[in-house]
PDB file of C-alpha atoms in Angstrom:
ATOM      1  CA  MET A1092       3.524  -0.405 135.641  1.00 58.00           C
ATOM      2  CA  ILE A1093       0.021  -1.823 135.410  1.00 81.00           C
ATOM      3  CA  GLY A1094      -1.701   0.002 132.551  1.00 88.00           C
ATOM      4  CA  SER A1095      -3.683   3.057 131.579  1.00 90.00           C
ATOM      5  CA  GLY A1096      -7.029   4.018 130.155  1.00 91.00           C
ATOM      6  CA  SER A1097     -10.694   3.374 130.763  1.00 92.00           C
ATOM      7  CA  LEU A1098     -11.510   0.227 132.729  1.00 92.00           C
ATOM      8  CA  ASN A1099     -15.020   0.510 131.267  1.00 94.00           C
ATOM      9  CA  SER A1100     -13.653   0.126 127.753  1.00 95.00           C
ATOM     10  CA  LYS A1101     -14.645  -2.844 125.651  1.00 95.00           C
ATOM     11  CA  VAL A1102     -11.222  -2.700 123.955  1.00 95.00           C
ATOM     12  CA  LEU A1103      -8.101  -3.925 125.754  1.00 96.00           C
ATOM     13  CA  ILE A1104      -4.683  -3.474 124.141  1.00 95.00           C
ATOM     14  CA  VAL A1105      -2.033  -5.865 125.487  1.00 95.00           C
ATOM     15  CA  ARG A1106       1.702  -5.499 124.923  1.00 92.00           C
ATOM     16  CA  ASP A1107       4.504  -7.695 126.224  1.00 90.00           C
ATOM     17  CA  PHE A1108       6.314  -5.358 128.675  1.00 89.00           C
ATOM     18  CA  PRO A1109       6.983  -1.632 129.212  1.00 88.00           C
ATOM     19  CA  GLU A1110       9.669   0.010 127.139  1.00 86.00           C
ATOM     20  CA  PHE A1111      12.398   2.041 128.846  1.00 85.00           C
ATOM     21  CA  GLU A1112      10.606   5.393 128.567  1.00 86.00           C
ATOM     22  CA  GLU A1113       7.279   3.945 129.706  1.00 87.00           C
ATOM     23  CA  ASP A1114       8.934   2.332 132.711  1.00 83.00           C
ATOM     24  CA  ARG A1115      10.864   5.518 133.556  1.00 85.00           C
ATOM     25  CA  THR A1116       7.825   7.825 133.341  1.00 86.00           C
ATOM     26  CA  ALA A1117       5.124   5.345 134.435  1.00 86.00           C
ATOM     27  CA  ASN A1118       3.178   6.399 131.335  1.00 85.00           C
ATOM     28  CA  VAL A1119       2.172   3.685 128.861  1.00 84.00           C
ATOM     29  CA  TRP A1120       1.912   6.247 126.036  1.00 85.00           C
ATOM     30  CA  SER A1121       5.360   7.865 126.465  1.00 88.00           C
ATOM     31  CA  SER A1122       7.629   5.684 124.298  1.00 87.00           C
ATOM     32  CA  PRO A1123       8.212   6.230 120.574  1.00 87.00           C
ATOM     33  CA  SER A1124       6.409   3.008 119.683  1.00 86.00           C
ATOM     34  CA  SER A1125       3.370   3.739 121.844  1.00 88.00           C
ATOM     35  CA  ARG A1126       3.149   7.242 120.352  1.00 88.00           C
ATOM     36  CA  LEU A1127       3.208   5.600 116.915  1.00 85.00           C
ATOM     37  CA  LEU A1128       0.450   3.222 118.027  1.00 85.00           C
ATOM     38  CA  ASN A1129      -1.566   6.220 119.227  1.00 87.00           C
ATOM     39  CA  LYS A1130      -1.196   7.906 115.824  1.00 85.00           C
ATOM     40  CA  ILE A1131      -2.405   4.765 114.087  1.00 81.00           C
ATOM     41  CA  LEU A1132      -5.344   4.506 116.498  1.00 85.00           C
ATOM     42  CA  GLN A1133      -6.204   8.143 115.759  1.00 86.00           C
ATOM     43  CA  ALA A1134      -6.115   7.442 112.019  1.00 81.00           C
ATOM     44  CA  ALA A1135      -8.615   4.635 112.671  1.00 80.00           C
ATOM     45  CA  HIS A1136     -10.766   7.104 114.709  1.00 86.00           C
ATOM     46  CA  ILE A1137      -9.992   5.338 118.011  1.00 86.00           C
ATOM     47  CA  ASP A1138      -9.297   7.604 120.984  1.00 89.00           C
ATOM     48  CA  TYR A1139      -6.506   6.088 123.088  1.00 86.00           C
ATOM     49  CA  ARG A1140      -8.162   7.470 126.241  1.00 88.00           C
ATOM     50  CA  LYS A1141     -11.200   5.279 125.577  1.00 91.00           C
ATOM     51  CA  VAL A1142      -9.279   2.008 125.494  1.00 94.00           C
ATOM     52  CA  TYR A1143      -7.221   0.332 128.174  1.00 95.00           C
ATOM     53  CA  MET A1144      -3.614  -0.651 127.520  1.00 93.00           C
ATOM     54  CA  THR A1145      -1.632  -3.009 129.697  1.00 94.00           C
ATOM     55  CA  TYR A1146       1.146  -5.588 129.558  1.00 91.00           C
ATOM     56  CA  ILE A1147       1.608  -9.290 130.208  1.00 92.00           C
ATOM     57  CA  VAL A1148       4.762  -8.488 132.202  1.00 89.00           C
ATOM     58  CA  HIS A1149       4.435  -5.256 134.172  1.00 83.00           C
ATOM     59  CA  CYS A1150       8.077  -4.468 134.800  1.00 80.00           C
ATOM     60  CA  ARG A1151      10.805  -4.034 132.261  1.00 82.00           C
ATOM     61  CA  PRO A1152      13.105  -7.075 132.085  1.00 80.00           C
ATOM     62  CA  SER A1153      16.746  -6.202 132.537  1.00 73.00           C
ATOM     63  CA  ASN A1154      17.845  -7.882 129.320  1.00 79.00           C
ATOM     64  CA  ASN A1155      14.836  -6.679 127.283  1.00 78.00           C
ATOM     65  CA  LYS A1156      13.514 -10.239 126.936  1.00 82.00           C
ATOM     66  CA  ILE A1157      10.746 -11.881 128.877  1.00 82.00           C
ATOM     67  CA  ILE A1158      10.830 -15.542 129.783  1.00 82.00           C
ATOM     68  CA  ALA A1159       8.055 -18.000 130.591  1.00 83.00           C
ATOM     69  CA  GLU A1160       8.547 -17.459 134.330  1.00 86.00           C
ATOM     70  CA  ASP A1161       7.967 -13.694 133.907  1.00 87.00           C
ATOM     71  CA  ILE A1162       4.697 -14.383 132.103  1.00 86.00           C
ATOM     72  CA  LYS A1163       3.613 -16.933 134.701  1.00 86.00           C
ATOM     73  CA  ASN A1164       4.334 -14.505 137.558  1.00 86.00           C
ATOM     74  CA  CYS A1165       2.499 -11.544 136.020  1.00 84.00           C
ATOM     75  CA  SER A1166      -0.320 -13.079 133.987  1.00 85.00           C
ATOM     76  CA  LEU A1167      -2.633 -13.538 136.959  1.00 87.00           C
ATOM     77  CA  TYR A1168      -3.124  -9.773 137.015  1.00 90.00           C
ATOM     78  CA  LEU A1169      -3.951  -9.728 133.305  1.00 92.00           C
ATOM     79  CA  ASP A1170      -6.413 -12.599 133.692  1.00 91.00           C
ATOM     80  CA  GLU A1171      -8.149 -10.814 136.584  1.00 93.00           C
ATOM     81  CA  LEU A1172      -8.214  -7.537 134.644  1.00 93.00           C
ATOM     82  CA  ILE A1173      -9.997  -9.307 131.789  1.00 95.00           C
ATOM     83  CA  ASN A1174     -12.524 -10.821 134.213  1.00 94.00           C
ATOM     84  CA  VAL A1175     -13.225  -7.360 135.676  1.00 94.00           C
ATOM     85  CA  MET A1176     -13.273  -5.425 132.387  1.00 95.00           C
ATOM     86  CA  GLU A1177     -15.057  -8.058 130.277  1.00 96.00           C
ATOM     87  CA  PRO A1178     -13.641  -6.601 127.044  1.00 97.00           C
ATOM     88  CA  LYS A1179     -15.244  -7.457 123.731  1.00 97.00           C
ATOM     89  CA  ILE A1180     -11.937  -7.085 121.864  1.00 95.00           C
ATOM     90  CA  VAL A1181      -8.371  -7.789 122.987  1.00 96.00           C
ATOM     91  CA  VAL A1182      -5.776  -6.302 120.653  1.00 94.00           C
ATOM     92  CA  THR A1183      -2.579  -8.324 120.934  1.00 94.00           C
ATOM     93  CA  CYS A1184       0.646  -6.483 120.067  1.00 91.00           C
ATOM     94  CA  GLY A1185       3.248  -8.912 118.808  1.00 89.00           C
ATOM     95  CA  ARG A1186       3.926 -12.630 118.831  1.00 89.00           C
ATOM     96  CA  ARG A1187       4.409 -13.176 122.577  1.00 90.00           C
ATOM     97  CA  VAL A1188       1.064 -11.661 123.471  1.00 92.00           C
ATOM     98  CA  LEU A1189      -0.757 -13.445 120.650  1.00 94.00           C
ATOM     99  CA  GLN A1190       0.715 -16.759 121.784  1.00 93.00           C
ATOM    100  CA  TYR A1191      -0.308 -16.079 125.390  1.00 93.00           C
ATOM    101  CA  PHE A1192      -3.944 -16.053 124.284  1.00 94.00           C
ATOM    102  CA  LEU A1193      -3.927 -18.502 121.344  1.00 93.00           C
ATOM    103  CA  GLY A1194      -1.011 -20.882 121.945  1.00 88.00           C
ATOM    104  CA  ASN A1195       2.574 -21.212 120.783  1.00 82.00           C
ATOM    105  CA  ASN A1196       1.758 -22.291 117.238  1.00 84.00           C
ATOM    106  CA  LYS A1197       0.346 -18.879 116.256  1.00 84.00           C
ATOM    107  CA  ASN A1198       2.202 -16.052 114.560  1.00 84.00           C
ATOM    108  CA  VAL A1199       1.172 -12.476 113.867  1.00 86.00           C
ATOM    109  CA  SER A1200       1.496 -12.729 110.092  1.00 82.00           C
ATOM    110  CA  SER A1201      -1.165 -15.441 109.873  1.00 86.00           C
ATOM    111  CA  ALA A1202      -3.475 -14.025 112.568  1.00 89.00           C
ATOM    112  CA  ARG A1203      -3.286 -10.275 111.898  1.00 85.00           C
ATOM    113  CA  GLY A1204      -6.378  -8.489 110.734  1.00 83.00           C
ATOM    114  CA  LYS A1205      -8.720 -11.294 111.844  1.00 90.00           C
ATOM    115  CA  PHE A1206     -11.095 -11.462 114.773  1.00 94.00           C
ATOM    116  CA  ILE A1207     -10.556 -14.787 116.542  1.00 95.00           C
ATOM    117  CA  PRO A1208     -13.152 -15.639 119.221  1.00 96.00           C
ATOM    118  CA  VAL A1209     -11.892 -17.171 122.467  1.00 95.00           C
ATOM    119  CA  ASN A1210     -13.037 -17.631 126.035  1.00 95.00           C
ATOM    120  CA  ILE A1211     -10.743 -16.021 128.614  1.00 92.00           C
ATOM    121  CA  GLY A1212     -11.499 -17.000 132.188  1.00 88.00           C
ATOM    122  CA  ASN A1213     -15.162 -16.196 132.828  1.00 91.00           C
ATOM    123  CA  VAL A1214     -15.420 -13.946 129.775  1.00 94.00           C
ATOM    124  CA  LYS A1215     -16.907 -15.677 126.753  1.00 95.00           C
ATOM    125  CA  ASN A1216     -16.468 -14.861 123.062  1.00 95.00           C
ATOM    126  CA  VAL A1217     -13.697 -12.310 123.414  1.00 97.00           C
ATOM    127  CA  LEU A1218     -12.408 -11.340 119.977  1.00 96.00           C
ATOM    128  CA  ILE A1219      -8.612 -11.485 119.678  1.00 96.00           C
ATOM    129  CA  PHE A1220      -7.310  -9.015 117.100  1.00 93.00           C
ATOM    130  CA  SER A1221      -3.599  -9.356 116.414  1.00 91.00           C
ATOM    131  CA  ILE A1222      -1.328  -6.565 115.216  1.00 87.00           C
ATOM    132  CA  HIS A1223       2.416  -6.266 114.833  1.00 85.00           C
ATOM    133  CA  HIS A1224       4.240  -4.976 117.880  1.00 84.00           C
ATOM    134  CA  PRO A1225       4.733  -1.197 117.591  1.00 81.00           C
ATOM    135  CA  VAL A1226       8.515  -1.647 117.911  1.00 81.00           C
ATOM    136  CA  THR A1227       8.412  -3.834 114.795  1.00 79.00           C
ATOM    137  CA  MET A1228       6.641  -1.029 112.958  1.00 76.00           C
ATOM    138  CA  ILE A1229       9.507   1.295 113.796  1.00 78.00           C
ATOM    139  CA  LYS A1230      12.104  -1.237 112.632  1.00 78.00           C
ATOM    140  CA  LEU A1231      10.190  -2.115 109.418  1.00 72.00           C
ATOM    141  CA  PRO A1232       8.127   1.030 108.842  1.00 68.00           C
ATOM    142  CA  ASN A1233       7.060   0.756 105.234  1.00 69.00           C
ATOM    143  CA  VAL A1234       5.426  -2.642 105.463  1.00 62.00           C
ATOM    144  CA  ARG A1235       4.213  -2.893 109.039  1.00 63.00           C
ATOM    145  CA  LYS A1236       2.610   0.554 109.413  1.00 63.00           C
ATOM    146  CA  LYS A1237       0.565   0.060 106.254  1.00 68.00           C
ATOM    147  CA  GLU A1238      -0.527  -3.404 107.393  1.00 71.00           C
ATOM    148  CA  MET A1239      -1.618  -2.089 110.787  1.00 67.00           C
ATOM    149  CA  PHE A1240      -3.422   0.881 109.292  1.00 64.00           C
ATOM    150  CA  ASP A1241      -5.230  -1.432 106.856  1.00 69.00           C
ATOM    151  CA  ASP A1242      -6.123  -3.897 109.618  1.00 69.00           C
ATOM    152  CA  LEU A1243      -7.579  -1.229 111.911  1.00 67.00           C
ATOM    153  CA  ASN A1244      -9.561   0.403 109.116  1.00 66.00           C
ATOM    154  CA  ASN A1245     -11.257  -2.759 107.836  1.00 63.00           C
TER     155      ASN A1245
END
């Protein structure tokens, strides 16, 4: 699965890999966590059809965990997508995606809710905006959903 949405969007949402339901249906918005993300986007007046969502790793790992080799093998597509789209904002969902863009010393708790400018390939001054992974919001709903809602509405 590659992704879904408008390639003309200035907002790119990046997750780590497709969940079971997304992989099964080839629909990035079909899993419980992506439907939750869509609801939060709607609450922030963001239409999911006007953004593009993709993954670092485009196929679901058999053990539900990606490794560095998976990222290395699939990230070329993501890098090229960013060069083609030239997004203004990249929303990173979870620690793995945040670390892909900002390095291994970053964590979501310290980066969330902030716009961090970076250069990605030929695209200059892309703003990285980190949020908790939607799966985390399902596992820890009271805290994480409120944090994400607050972040997207500020």
